[in-house]
Coordinates of C-alpha atoms in Angstrom, one line a residue:
Chain D
M118 CA 14.4 22.0 11.0
I119 CA 12.1 24.2 9.0
R120 CA 14.0 23.2 5.8
T121 CA 13.5 19.6 6.7
L122 CA 9.8 20.2 7.1
T123 CA 9.3 22.1 3.8
Q124 CA 11.4 19.5 2.0
A125 CA 9.3 16.7 3.6
W126 CA 6.2 18.5 2.4
V127 CA 7.6 18.7 -1.2
V128 CA 8.3 15.0 -1.1
M129 CA 4.9 14.1 0.3
R130 CA 3.1 16.2 -2.3
K131 CA 5.0 14.6 -5.1
E132 CA 4.3 11.0 -3.8
L133 CA 0.6 11.7 -3.4
R134 CA 0.3 13.2 -6.8
D135 CA 2.2 10.3 -8.3
A136 CA 0.2 7.7 -6.4
F137 CA -3.2 9.1 -7.2
R138 CA -2.4 8.9 -10.9
D139 CA -1.8 5.2 -10.4
R140 CA -4.8 3.0 -10.9
R141 CA -3.3 0.3 -8.7
A142 CA -3.0 2.7 -5.8
I143 CA -6.5 3.9 -6.1
Y144 CA -7.9 0.4 -6.4
S145 CA -6.0 -0.7 -3.3
V146 CA -7.4 2.2 -1.3
L147 CA -10.9 1.7 -2.6
F148 CA -10.9 -2.1 -2.3
G149 CA -9.4 -2.0 1.1
S150 CA -12.0 0.5 2.2
L151 CA -15.0 -1.1 0.6
F152 CA -14.3 -4.7 1.2
G153 CA -15.2 -4.8 5.0
P154 CA -18.4 -2.7 5.0
V155 CA -19.7 -4.6 2.0
L156 CA -19.0 -8.0 3.5
V157 CA -20.6 -7.0 6.8
G158 CA -23.6 -5.6 5.0
V159 CA -24.1 -8.7 2.9
M160 CA -23.7 -11.1 5.8
I161 CA -26.1 -9.2 8.2
N162 CA -28.7 -8.9 5.4
A163 CA -28.5 -12.6 4.8
I164 CA -29.1 -13.4 8.5
A165 CA -31.9 -10.8 8.7
D166 CA -33.6 -12.3 5.6
R167 CA -33.4 -15.8 7.0
Q168 CA -34.9 -14.6 10.3
R169 CA -37.8 -12.8 8.6
E170 CA -38.5 -15.9 6.5
V171 CA -38.8 -18.0 9.6
E172 CA -41.0 -15.6 11.5
D173 CA -43.4 -14.8 8.6
V174 CA -44.0 -18.3 7.3
Q175 CA -46.3 -19.2 4.4
I176 CA -47.5 -22.8 4.7
P177 CA -48.9 -24.4 1.6
V178 CA -51.4 -27.1 2.7
V179 CA -52.8 -29.8 0.5
G180 CA -56.2 -31.0 1.6
M181 CA -57.1 -28.1 3.7
E182 CA -60.8 -28.9 3.5
H183 CA -60.3 -32.2 5.5
A184 CA -59.0 -30.5 8.6
P185 CA -60.6 -27.1 9.0
V186 CA -59.9 -27.0 12.8
L187 CA -56.2 -27.6 12.3
V188 CA -56.0 -25.0 9.5
D189 CA -57.8 -22.4 11.7
W190 CA -55.5 -23.1 14.5
L191 CA -52.5 -22.6 12.2
R192 CA -53.9 -19.3 11.0
Q193 CA -54.2 -18.1 14.5
Q194 CA -50.5 -18.5 15.1
A195 CA -48.4 -15.3 14.8
G196 CA -46.9 -14.7 11.4
V197 CA -48.4 -17.8 9.8
V198 CA -50.3 -17.6 6.5
V199 CA -51.9 -20.8 5.1
V200 CA -52.4 -21.2 1.4
A201 CA -53.7 -24.0 -0.8
G202 CA -50.9 -26.4 -1.6
P203 CA -49.8 -27.4 -5.1
A204 CA -51.4 -30.5 -6.7
D205 CA -48.1 -32.4 -6.8
A206 CA -46.4 -31.6 -3.5
E207 CA -43.3 -33.7 -4.0
S208 CA -42.3 -32.3 -7.3
A209 CA -43.1 -28.7 -6.2
V210 CA -40.5 -29.2 -3.4
R211 CA -38.1 -30.9 -5.7
D212 CA -38.1 -28.2 -8.3
R213 CA -37.8 -25.6 -5.4
S214 CA -41.0 -23.7 -6.1
E215 CA -41.9 -24.5 -2.5
A216 CA -39.7 -25.0 0.6
V217 CA -42.2 -27.1 2.5
V218 CA -45.7 -28.5 1.8
V219 CA -48.1 -30.0 4.3
V220 CA -50.3 -32.8 3.0
I221 CA -53.5 -33.7 5.0
P222 CA -55.0 -37.1 4.1
D223 CA -58.6 -37.6 3.0
D224 CA -59.4 -39.8 6.0
Y225 CA -58.3 -37.1 8.5
A226 CA -61.8 -36.5 9.9
S227 CA -62.7 -40.2 10.3
S228 CA -59.3 -41.1 11.9
F229 CA -59.6 -38.1 14.2
R230 CA -63.0 -39.2 15.4
A231 CA -61.6 -42.7 16.0
S232 CA -58.6 -41.3 17.8
K233 CA -56.2 -43.1 15.5
P234 CA -52.9 -41.6 14.5
I235 CA -53.3 -39.5 11.3
E236 CA -50.5 -39.5 8.8
V237 CA -49.8 -35.8 8.0
R238 CA -46.9 -35.5 5.6
V239 CA -44.4 -32.7 5.8
V240 CA -42.7 -32.7 2.4
S241 CA -39.3 -31.0 2.4
D242 CA -35.8 -31.3 0.8
G243 CA -33.2 -32.0 3.5
S244 CA -30.3 -31.0 1.3
R245 CA -31.4 -27.4 1.2
N246 CA -29.9 -25.6 4.1
A247 CA -31.8 -22.4 3.4
S248 CA -35.2 -24.0 3.9
R249 CA -34.3 -25.9 7.1
P250 CA -35.4 -23.2 9.6
K251 CA -38.8 -22.9 7.8
V252 CA -39.3 -26.7 7.8
Q253 CA -38.5 -26.8 11.5
R254 CA -40.9 -24.1 12.2
V255 CA -43.7 -26.0 10.4
R256 CA -42.8 -29.2 12.2
R257 CA -42.9 -27.5 15.6
L258 CA -46.3 -26.0 14.9
L259 CA -47.8 -29.3 13.9
E260 CA -46.2 -31.1 16.9
R261 CA -47.6 -28.4 19.2
Y262 CA -51.1 -28.9 17.7
S263 CA -50.7 -32.6 18.1
S264 CA -49.8 -32.4 21.8
E265 CA -52.6 -29.9 22.5
V266 CA -55.1 -32.3 21.0
A267 CA -53.6 -35.2 23.0
A268 CA -53.8 -33.2 26.2
M269 CA -57.5 -32.5 25.6
R270 CA -58.2 -36.2 24.9
L271 CA -56.5 -37.2 28.1
I272 CA -58.4 -34.6 30.1
A273 CA -61.7 -35.9 28.6
R274 CA -60.7 -39.4 29.9
G275 CA -59.9 -38.0 33.3
V276 CA -56.1 -38.4 33.0
S277 CA -53.7 -35.5 33.6
P278 CA -51.6 -34.7 30.6
A279 CA -48.6 -34.4 32.9
V280 CA -48.7 -38.2 33.4
V281 CA -47.8 -38.9 29.8
T282 CA -45.1 -36.2 29.7
P283 CA -42.2 -37.7 31.6
L284 CA -39.8 -35.4 29.9
R285 CA -40.5 -31.8 29.0
L286 CA -37.8 -30.7 26.6
E287 CA -36.8 -27.1 26.5
D288 CA -34.4 -25.8 23.9
V289 CA -32.0 -23.2 25.0
E290 CA -30.6 -21.8 21.8
V291 CA -27.5 -19.9 22.7
S292 CA -26.7 -18.7 19.2
S293 CA -29.6 -16.6 18.3
A294 CA -29.7 -14.6 15.1
Q295 CA -29.1 -11.6 17.2
Q296 CA -25.9 -13.0 18.5
R297 CA -24.7 -14.1 15.1
A298 CA -25.3 -10.6 13.8
A299 CA -23.4 -9.2 16.8
V300 CA -20.4 -11.4 16.0
I301 CA -20.4 -9.9 12.5
L302 CA -20.7 -6.4 13.9
N303 CA -17.6 -7.2 15.8
F304 CA -15.7 -7.4 12.6
I305 CA -16.2 -3.7 12.0
P306 CA -13.2 -2.7 14.2
L307 CA -11.1 -5.2 12.5
F308 CA -12.0 -3.9 9.0
I309 CA -11.2 -0.3 10.1
V310 CA -7.8 -1.4 11.4
L311 CA -7.2 -3.3 8.2
A312 CA -7.9 -0.2 6.2
A313 CA -5.2 1.5 8.2
F314 CA -2.8 -1.1 6.8
T315 CA -4.1 -1.5 3.3
G316 CA -4.6 2.2 2.6
G317 CA -0.9 3.2 2.6
M318 CA 0.7 0.0 1.5
Q319 CA 0.9 1.0 -2.2
I320 CA 2.6 4.3 -1.6
A321 CA 4.9 2.9 1.1
T322 CA 6.3 0.2 -1.3
D323 CA 6.2 2.2 -4.5
S324 CA 8.0 5.2 -3.1
T325 CA 10.8 3.2 -1.5
A326 CA 11.5 -0.3 -3.0
G327 CA 9.8 0.9 -6.2
E328 CA 11.8 4.0 -6.3
R329 CA 15.1 2.1 -6.1
E330 CA 13.9 -0.5 -8.7
R331 CA 13.1 2.3 -11.1
G332 CA 16.5 3.8 -10.6
S333 CA 15.2 7.1 -9.4
L334 CA 16.4 6.8 -5.8
E335 CA 20.0 7.7 -6.6
P336 CA 19.2 10.9 -8.5
L337 CA 16.7 11.8 -5.8
L338 CA 19.3 11.5 -3.0
V339 CA 21.7 13.7 -4.9
N340 CA 19.5 16.6 -4.0
P341 CA 20.7 18.4 -0.9
A342 CA 17.5 17.5 1.0
P343 CA 18.1 15.9 4.4
R344 CA 17.5 12.2 4.4
A345 CA 15.0 12.7 7.2
A346 CA 12.9 14.9 4.9
I347 CA 12.9 12.4 2.2
A348 CA 12.0 9.5 4.5
S349 CA 9.3 11.4 6.4
G350 CA 7.8 12.8 3.2
K351 CA 7.3 9.3 1.8
W352 CA 6.0 8.1 5.2
L353 CA 3.5 11.0 5.5
A354 CA 2.2 10.5 1.9
A355 CA 1.5 6.8 2.8
T356 CA -0.1 8.0 6.1
V357 CA -2.5 10.4 4.3
S358 CA -3.6 7.6 2.0
A359 CA -4.1 5.2 4.9
M360 CA -6.1 7.8 6.8
L361 CA -8.3 8.4 3.8
S362 CA -9.0 4.7 3.6
V363 CA -9.8 4.6 7.3
V364 CA -12.3 7.5 7.0
I365 CA -14.0 5.9 4.0
T366 CA -14.4 2.6 5.8
T367 CA -15.7 4.1 9.0
V368 CA -18.2 6.3 7.3
L369 CA -19.4 3.4 5.1
C370 CA -19.8 1.2 8.2
L371 CA -21.9 4.0 9.8
I372 CA -24.1 4.4 6.7
L373 CA -24.4 0.6 6.4
L374 CA -25.6 0.2 10.0
R375 CA -28.2 2.8 9.4
V376 CA -29.5 1.2 6.2
I377 CA -29.5 -2.4 7.4
P378 CA -32.7 -3.5 9.2
L379 CA -30.9 -4.3 12.5
Q380 CA -34.1 -4.0 14.5
D381 CA -35.4 -7.1 12.6
L382 CA -32.7 -8.9 14.4
G383 CA -33.6 -7.4 17.7
I384 CA -30.4 -5.4 17.8
R385 CA -30.7 -1.9 19.1
M386 CA -27.6 -0.3 17.9
R387 CA -27.7 3.3 16.9
L388 CA -24.4 4.6 15.6
G389 CA -24.2 8.4 15.6
P390 CA -21.5 11.0 14.7
G391 CA -20.2 10.5 18.2
H392 CA -19.3 6.9 17.5
V393 CA -17.6 7.9 14.3
M394 CA -15.5 10.5 16.0
G395 CA -14.6 8.0 18.7
L396 CA -13.6 5.3 16.1
L397 CA -11.6 7.8 14.0
S398 CA -9.8 9.3 17.0
A399 CA -8.8 5.8 18.0
V400 CA -7.6 4.6 14.6
L401 CA -6.3 7.6 12.7
P402 CA -3.1 7.8 14.9
L403 CA -2.5 4.1 14.1
C404 CA -2.1 5.1 10.4
L405 CA 1.1 6.9 11.4
L406 CA 2.5 3.6 12.8
S407 CA 1.2 1.2 10.2
T408 CA 2.8 3.2 7.3
A409 CA 6.0 3.8 9.3
I410 CA 6.4 0.0 9.6
Q411 CA 5.6 -0.4 5.9
T412 CA 7.9 2.3 4.7
Y413 CA 10.7 0.9 6.9
L414 CA 10.3 -2.7 5.7
A415 CA 9.9 -1.6 2.0
T416 CA 13.1 0.5 2.3
F417 CA 14.9 -2.4 3.8
A418 CA 13.6 -5.0 1.2
R419 CA 16.0 -6.0 -1.6
S420 CA 13.3 -5.7 -4.2
F421 CA 9.7 -4.6 -4.9
K422 CA 8.6 -8.2 -4.7
E423 CA 10.3 -8.8 -1.4
A424 CA 8.7 -5.6 -0.1
Q425 CA 5.2 -6.9 -1.2
S426 CA 5.7 -10.2 0.6
Y427 CA 6.6 -8.3 3.8
M428 CA 3.4 -6.4 3.4
G429 CA 1.5 -9.6 3.2
F430 CA 2.9 -10.8 6.5
L431 CA 2.3 -7.5 8.1
M432 CA -1.4 -7.7 7.3
M433 CA -1.7 -10.5 9.9
V434 CA -0.6 -8.3 12.7
P435 CA -3.8 -6.2 12.9
M436 CA -5.8 -9.4 13.0
L437 CA -4.1 -10.6 16.2
P438 CA -6.1 -8.8 18.9
G439 CA -9.4 -9.8 17.2
V440 CA -8.3 -13.5 16.9
L441 CA -6.9 -13.6 20.4
S442 CA -9.9 -12.0 21.9
S443 CA -12.2 -14.6 20.3
V444 CA -10.2 -17.4 21.8
Y445 CA -9.1 -15.8 25.0
P446 CA -11.4 -12.9 26.2
I447 CA -9.4 -9.8 26.7
T448 CA -10.4 -7.8 29.7
S449 CA -8.9 -4.4 29.3
Q450 CA -6.0 -3.6 31.7
P451 CA -4.5 -0.2 31.9
W452 CA -1.2 -1.4 30.5
M453 CA -2.9 -2.6 27.3
Y454 CA -3.9 0.9 26.0
P455 CA -0.4 2.1 25.1
V456 CA 0.3 -1.1 23.2
P457 CA -0.2 -0.2 19.5
I458 CA -2.9 -2.1 17.7
L459 CA -4.1 -3.7 20.9
G460 CA -4.8 -0.3 22.4
Q461 CA -6.8 0.7 19.3
H462 CA -8.7 -2.6 19.3
L463 CA -9.8 -1.9 22.9
L464 CA -10.7 1.7 22.3
M465 CA -12.9 0.7 19.3
T466 CA -14.6 -2.1 21.1
E467 CA -15.4 0.2 24.0
V468 CA -16.6 3.0 21.7
L469 CA -18.9 0.6 19.9
G470 CA -20.1 -0.9 23.2
G471 CA -21.3 2.5 24.2
K472 CA -18.8 3.2 27.0
A473 CA -16.0 5.2 25.5
P474 CA -13.0 5.7 27.7
D475 CA -12.0 9.3 28.6
T476 CA -9.9 11.5 26.5
S477 CA -6.7 10.9 28.4
T478 CA -6.8 7.2 27.4
F479 CA -7.2 8.2 23.7
V480 CA -4.3 10.6 24.0
M481 CA -2.1 8.0 25.8
T482 CA -2.8 5.4 23.1
A483 CA -2.1 7.9 20.3
A484 CA 1.0 9.2 21.9
A485 CA 2.5 5.7 22.4
T486 CA 1.7 4.9 18.8
L487 CA 3.3 8.1 17.5
V488 CA 6.5 7.5 19.5
A489 CA 6.8 4.0 18.0
A490 CA 6.2 5.5 14.5
V491 CA 8.7 8.3 14.8
L492 CA 11.3 5.7 16.1
L493 CA 10.7 3.6 13.0
V494 CA 10.9 6.6 10.6
R495 CA 14.3 7.5 12.2
L496 CA 15.5 3.9 11.6
G497 CA 14.3 4.2 8.0
T498 CA 16.2 7.5 7.6
A499 CA 19.3 5.7 8.8
L500 CA 18.7 3.0 6.2
L501 CA 18.7 5.7 3.4
R502 CA 22.3 6.6 4.4
R503 CA 23.6 3.1 3.8
E504 CA 25.3 2.6 0.5
R505 CA 23.9 -1.0 0.3
I506 CA 20.4 0.4 0.5
I507 CA 20.9 3.2 -1.9
F508 CA 22.5 1.2 -4.6
G509 CA 20.8 -2.2 -3.9
R510 CA 22.5 -5.4 -2.9
Chain V
M49 CA 36.0 23.7 -9.8
I50 CA 36.4 20.3 -8.4
R51 CA 39.5 19.1 -6.6
V52 CA 40.1 15.5 -5.6
E53 CA 43.0 14.4 -3.4
G54 CA 44.0 10.8 -2.8
L55 CA 40.6 9.2 -3.1
H56 CA 40.3 5.6 -1.9
K57 CA 37.3 3.2 -1.8
Q58 CA 37.3 -0.5 -0.8
F59 CA 34.5 -3.0 -1.3
G60 CA 35.5 -5.9 0.8
P61 CA 38.6 -7.4 -0.7
V62 CA 38.3 -5.3 -3.9
T63 CA 39.9 -1.9 -4.2
A64 CA 37.5 0.0 -6.4
V65 CA 39.2 3.4 -6.3
D66 CA 42.9 3.7 -5.4
S67 CA 44.6 7.1 -4.7
V68 CA 42.8 9.1 -7.3
S69 CA 43.7 12.8 -7.5
F70 CA 42.8 15.3 -10.1
V71 CA 41.5 18.9 -10.6
A72 CA 38.7 19.7 -12.9
P73 CA 38.8 23.5 -13.6
D74 CA 36.0 25.9 -14.4
G75 CA 35.1 26.4 -18.0
A76 CA 36.6 23.1 -19.0
V77 CA 35.4 19.5 -19.7
T78 CA 37.2 16.8 -17.9
G79 CA 36.6 13.2 -19.1
L80 CA 37.0 10.1 -17.0
L81 CA 37.9 7.5 -19.5
G82 CA 38.1 3.8 -18.7
P83 CA 36.8 0.4 -19.4
N84 CA 33.6 -0.9 -17.6
G85 CA 34.3 -1.5 -14.0
A86 CA 37.4 0.7 -13.8
G87 CA 36.0 2.8 -10.9
K88 CA 34.6 5.7 -12.8
T89 CA 31.1 5.4 -11.4
T90 CA 32.4 4.8 -7.8
T91 CA 34.6 7.9 -8.1
L92 CA 31.6 10.0 -9.3
R93 CA 29.4 8.6 -6.5
M94 CA 31.9 9.8 -4.0
L95 CA 32.0 13.2 -5.6
Y96 CA 28.3 13.6 -5.4
G97 CA 28.1 12.4 -1.8
L98 CA 26.3 9.1 -2.0
M99 CA 29.4 7.1 -1.2
R100 CA 31.8 7.9 1.6
P101 CA 35.5 7.6 0.6
D102 CA 37.6 5.4 2.9
A103 CA 40.4 8.0 2.5
G104 CA 41.0 11.2 0.5
R105 CA 39.4 14.6 0.2
I106 CA 37.0 16.2 -2.2
F107 CA 36.4 19.9 -2.7
V108 CA 33.6 21.3 -4.8
D109 CA 34.1 25.1 -5.1
D110 CA 36.0 24.9 -1.8
V111 CA 33.2 23.0 0.0
D112 CA 34.5 19.9 1.6
A113 CA 32.2 17.3 0.0
V114 CA 33.1 14.6 2.6
A115 CA 32.4 16.7 5.6
D116 CA 29.4 18.5 4.1
P117 CA 27.9 16.4 1.3
Q118 CA 24.7 18.5 1.1
G119 CA 26.7 21.7 0.7
A120 CA 28.5 20.1 -2.2
Q121 CA 25.3 18.7 -3.7
A122 CA 23.8 22.2 -3.8
R123 CA 26.7 23.2 -6.1
L124 CA 26.5 20.1 -8.3
G125 CA 24.3 19.1 -11.1
V126 CA 24.4 15.3 -11.4
L127 CA 23.3 12.8 -14.0
P128 CA 23.9 9.5 -12.3
D129 CA 24.6 6.2 -14.1
V130 CA 21.0 5.1 -13.7
S131 CA 18.6 8.0 -13.9
G132 CA 15.1 6.6 -13.5
L133 CA 12.1 8.8 -14.0
Y134 CA 8.6 8.7 -12.6
P135 CA 6.4 7.4 -15.4
R136 CA 3.2 9.1 -14.1
L137 CA 4.8 12.6 -13.8
T138 CA 5.3 15.0 -16.7
A139 CA 8.7 16.3 -17.8
R140 CA 7.8 19.7 -16.3
E141 CA 6.8 18.1 -13.0
H142 CA 10.2 16.3 -12.8
I143 CA 12.0 19.6 -13.1
H144 CA 9.8 21.3 -10.6
Y145 CA 10.2 18.5 -8.0
Y146 CA 14.0 18.6 -8.1
G147 CA 13.9 22.4 -8.2
E148 CA 11.9 22.5 -5.0
L149 CA 14.2 20.0 -3.4
Q150 CA 17.1 22.2 -4.3
G151 CA 15.3 25.2 -2.7
V152 CA 14.2 27.0 -5.9
S153 CA 10.5 27.9 -5.9
G154 CA 7.8 30.2 -7.2
A155 CA 8.3 32.4 -10.2
A156 CA 12.1 31.7 -10.3
L157 CA 11.4 28.0 -10.6
R158 CA 8.9 28.5 -13.4
A159 CA 11.2 30.8 -15.3
R160 CA 14.2 28.4 -14.9
T161 CA 12.0 25.5 -16.0
D162 CA 10.9 27.2 -19.1
E163 CA 14.5 28.2 -19.9
L164 CA 15.7 24.6 -19.6
L165 CA 12.8 23.3 -21.6
H166 CA 13.8 25.7 -24.4
Q167 CA 17.5 25.0 -24.2
L168 CA 17.0 21.3 -24.3
D169 CA 14.4 21.6 -27.0
M170 CA 11.7 19.9 -24.9
M171 CA 8.8 22.2 -25.3
G172 CA 6.8 19.6 -27.3
I173 CA 7.1 17.0 -24.5
A174 CA 7.0 19.3 -21.5
D175 CA 3.5 18.4 -20.3
R176 CA 3.4 14.8 -21.3
R177 CA 3.9 12.0 -18.8
T178 CA 7.2 10.4 -19.2
A179 CA 5.8 6.8 -19.5
G180 CA 6.2 6.6 -23.2
F181 CA 9.4 8.7 -23.6
S182 CA 12.3 7.5 -25.8
H183 CA 15.7 7.0 -24.3
G184 CA 16.9 10.3 -25.6
E185 CA 13.8 12.1 -24.2
R186 CA 14.3 10.5 -20.8
T187 CA 18.0 11.6 -20.8
K188 CA 16.9 15.1 -21.5
V189 CA 14.4 15.1 -18.6
A190 CA 17.1 13.7 -16.3
L191 CA 19.5 16.4 -17.5
A192 CA 17.0 19.2 -17.1
R193 CA 16.1 18.2 -13.5
A194 CA 19.8 18.0 -12.7
L195 CA 20.5 21.5 -13.9
V196 CA 17.4 23.2 -12.5
H197 CA 19.3 24.9 -9.7
N198 CA 21.9 26.3 -12.1
P199 CA 24.9 24.5 -10.6
R200 CA 28.4 25.7 -11.2
N201 CA 29.6 22.1 -11.5
V202 CA 28.1 19.3 -13.6
L203 CA 28.8 15.6 -13.2
L204 CA 27.6 13.3 -15.9
D205 CA 28.0 9.5 -15.7
E206 CA 28.0 8.0 -19.2
P207 CA 25.5 10.5 -20.4
T208 CA 25.4 9.2 -24.0
N209 CA 25.2 5.5 -23.1
G210 CA 22.6 3.8 -25.3
L211 CA 21.6 7.0 -27.1
D212 CA 21.1 7.2 -30.8
V213 CA 23.1 9.5 -33.0
M214 CA 20.8 12.5 -32.9
S215 CA 20.5 12.4 -29.1
T216 CA 24.2 11.9 -28.7
R217 CA 24.8 15.0 -30.7
A218 CA 22.3 16.9 -28.6
V219 CA 24.0 15.9 -25.4
R220 CA 27.4 16.9 -26.8
E221 CA 25.9 20.2 -27.7
I222 CA 24.7 20.6 -24.1
I223 CA 28.1 19.7 -22.7
R224 CA 29.8 22.3 -24.9
R225 CA 27.3 25.0 -23.9
L226 CA 27.8 24.2 -20.2
R227 CA 31.6 24.7 -20.7
G228 CA 30.9 27.9 -22.7
E229 CA 29.0 29.2 -19.7
G230 CA 32.1 28.7 -17.6
R231 CA 31.0 25.7 -15.6
T232 CA 33.1 22.7 -14.5
V233 CA 32.0 19.6 -16.4
V234 CA 33.2 16.1 -15.4
F235 CA 31.9 13.3 -17.4
S236 CA 32.7 9.6 -17.7
S237 CA 32.7 7.4 -20.7
H238 CA 34.2 4.2 -22.0
V239 CA 33.9 5.5 -25.6
M240 CA 37.1 7.0 -27.1
Q241 CA 35.5 9.2 -29.8
E242 CA 33.2 10.7 -27.2
V243 CA 36.0 11.7 -24.9
S244 CA 38.4 12.9 -27.6
A245 CA 35.7 15.0 -29.3
L246 CA 34.7 16.9 -26.1
C247 CA 37.4 16.9 -23.4
D248 CA 40.0 19.4 -22.6
T249 CA 41.6 17.0 -20.2
I250 CA 41.3 13.2 -20.3
I251 CA 41.9 11.1 -17.1
V252 CA 42.4 7.5 -18.0
I253 CA 41.3 5.1 -15.2
A254 CA 42.0 1.4 -15.1
R255 CA 41.6 -0.9 -12.1
G256 CA 40.7 2.0 -9.8
R257 CA 43.9 4.0 -10.6
I258 CA 44.7 6.9 -12.8
V259 CA 47.1 5.5 -15.4
A260 CA 47.4 8.7 -17.4
S261 CA 46.0 12.2 -17.7
G262 CA 46.4 15.2 -20.0
S263 CA 45.0 16.7 -23.1
P264 CA 44.2 14.3 -26.0
D265 CA 47.4 15.5 -27.7
A266 CA 49.5 15.0 -24.7
L267 CA 48.2 11.4 -24.3
R268 CA 49.1 10.5 -27.8
E269 CA 52.5 11.9 -27.3
Q270 CA 52.9 10.1 -24.0
T271 CA 52.1 6.7 -25.4
G272 CA 53.7 7.1 -28.8
H273 CA 50.5 6.2 -30.5
T274 CA 49.0 8.6 -33.0
N275 CA 45.7 6.9 -32.7
L276 CA 43.9 7.7 -29.4
E277 CA 42.3 4.3 -29.3
D278 CA 45.6 2.6 -29.5
A279 CA 46.8 4.9 -26.8
F280 CA 43.9 4.0 -24.6
V281 CA 44.4 0.2 -25.0
A282 CA 48.1 0.6 -24.2
L283 CA 47.3 2.6 -21.1
A284 CA 44.3 0.5 -19.8
G285 CA 45.8 -2.8 -20.6
P286 CA 43.8 -5.6 -22.3
E287 CA 42.8 -7.3 -19.1
H288 CA 40.3 -5.6 -16.8
E289 CA 39.2 -6.8 -13.4
A290 CA 35.5 -6.2 -13.0
V291 CA 34.7 -3.9 -10.1
P292 CA 31.1 -3.0 -9.1

């Protein structure tokens, strides 16, 4: 037993040293760890920027002097700045120097006095998605001013404004920017779990299928080390790499959520060291299983290429709970926690939601995952005794 | 010393090794000679415990290699048919890795590594990664890591295959030295000159069976050919059935 452990340690050290001299392995760990946090950061920042743009709107107005009351009213609205518009409104919008320009006609004052409809032009480019929220904001402001003036005119003529408002529309926008951002934040658990799968992949395949393809498996197995030591050494090396990847991803996500102006989106989400500890204690045990599956499959595969295609399929497994829960909301049931991957998904969601389950739940999930991992490593060890596996088929 | 009794191995319908028995004594070089696919590699793989014989017994210094393959492996230094290296590790790291797996460590391992690097004339390449090594250099690394635990018995599967003249001479030199140190050396080859130049005993294998064995002189006598190559062709037969 002790010999098996020391030999496994020897194999693990060698595989880690070998792997971390390999640029491909380093890239796969780094890319796997950076991809998620960077993507989340970029997306949330884009939403926040858009949101700020709508709230703090600068409206270029052509012909301000014709409608001083309207301009004053606009200036009183929160977050609105009125500036003089460009001489040629249409070309300014077309060449994208302005998102929207309001043009007030010369006859504004006389038409206003005569209570005739005034043509106020809102110049915009409908093909630009990015400027749409801003254009809508401007339109809504002008419409509101229009209906306020209309109401006053009716009151002056002794008619209740309610009479001319048979329908009062109220928009109930269910997808607020806050919710969109929250959806993106929900990706964080997925990216952390993905890191558990990408981080050890390179070592798992290179040290098994790669070892045989290089012709170094046969001489390795001639050493009087127990097969269990060799199989577990390779598995543990992959696990260390996967854990490293998970830690990098989690810490980056934490830093990211501190840097990103979440409060601009109205999200109050403070992630502290406690959350990080919770996330890590949920996901680190999963690394033992993800790499056990990978090592087993790659040992079984006929070639390095076949092993890599297995790894590709395997990447879909960690996405399942996330995808399923978006279609069919998962309410956590006690039996779900010992199910590997699903259990980790639940634990992470609950940690991020601020109601972390008690320690025994963490221990139960980790223990179930560990049992599954050890079982797979034993199967992998048995594979290494087969002549067809050692010498290839 | 290696003793083999009635070794048999079947791959589906093909009999790869058929009742092979021989004794390879200490301080002698025993050559397995035969055409490609004759069963040499399969025989050696059973000796070093990676294939299980269907029948027969193998003893390495009185350790039953079928019942206790790891016990036998500890007494064997093996250069398999395919001896791949790790391109990102140095020559020295290769030797250290196998030494630790064999249970050698610390100062003893460092001393043994230096000794091997000197003996095999590898000091110049000891701390270089093996990625760019020539075939001869790679063979030396594979040999050095196989000998790190100072085994009493050495199995070499076609050790000079594909080597240039200089490297071939170096390997022969090593084989002679191993014999001089009193070790049991078994090596396989399909090259006549190789075997006749080195071996004390030649075992000719064809189609999985031993067709002749003895000293080079005895073989010439037995077949009536003065030329060893003619003797080999006469023994092995012109037609060979390919066996993996």
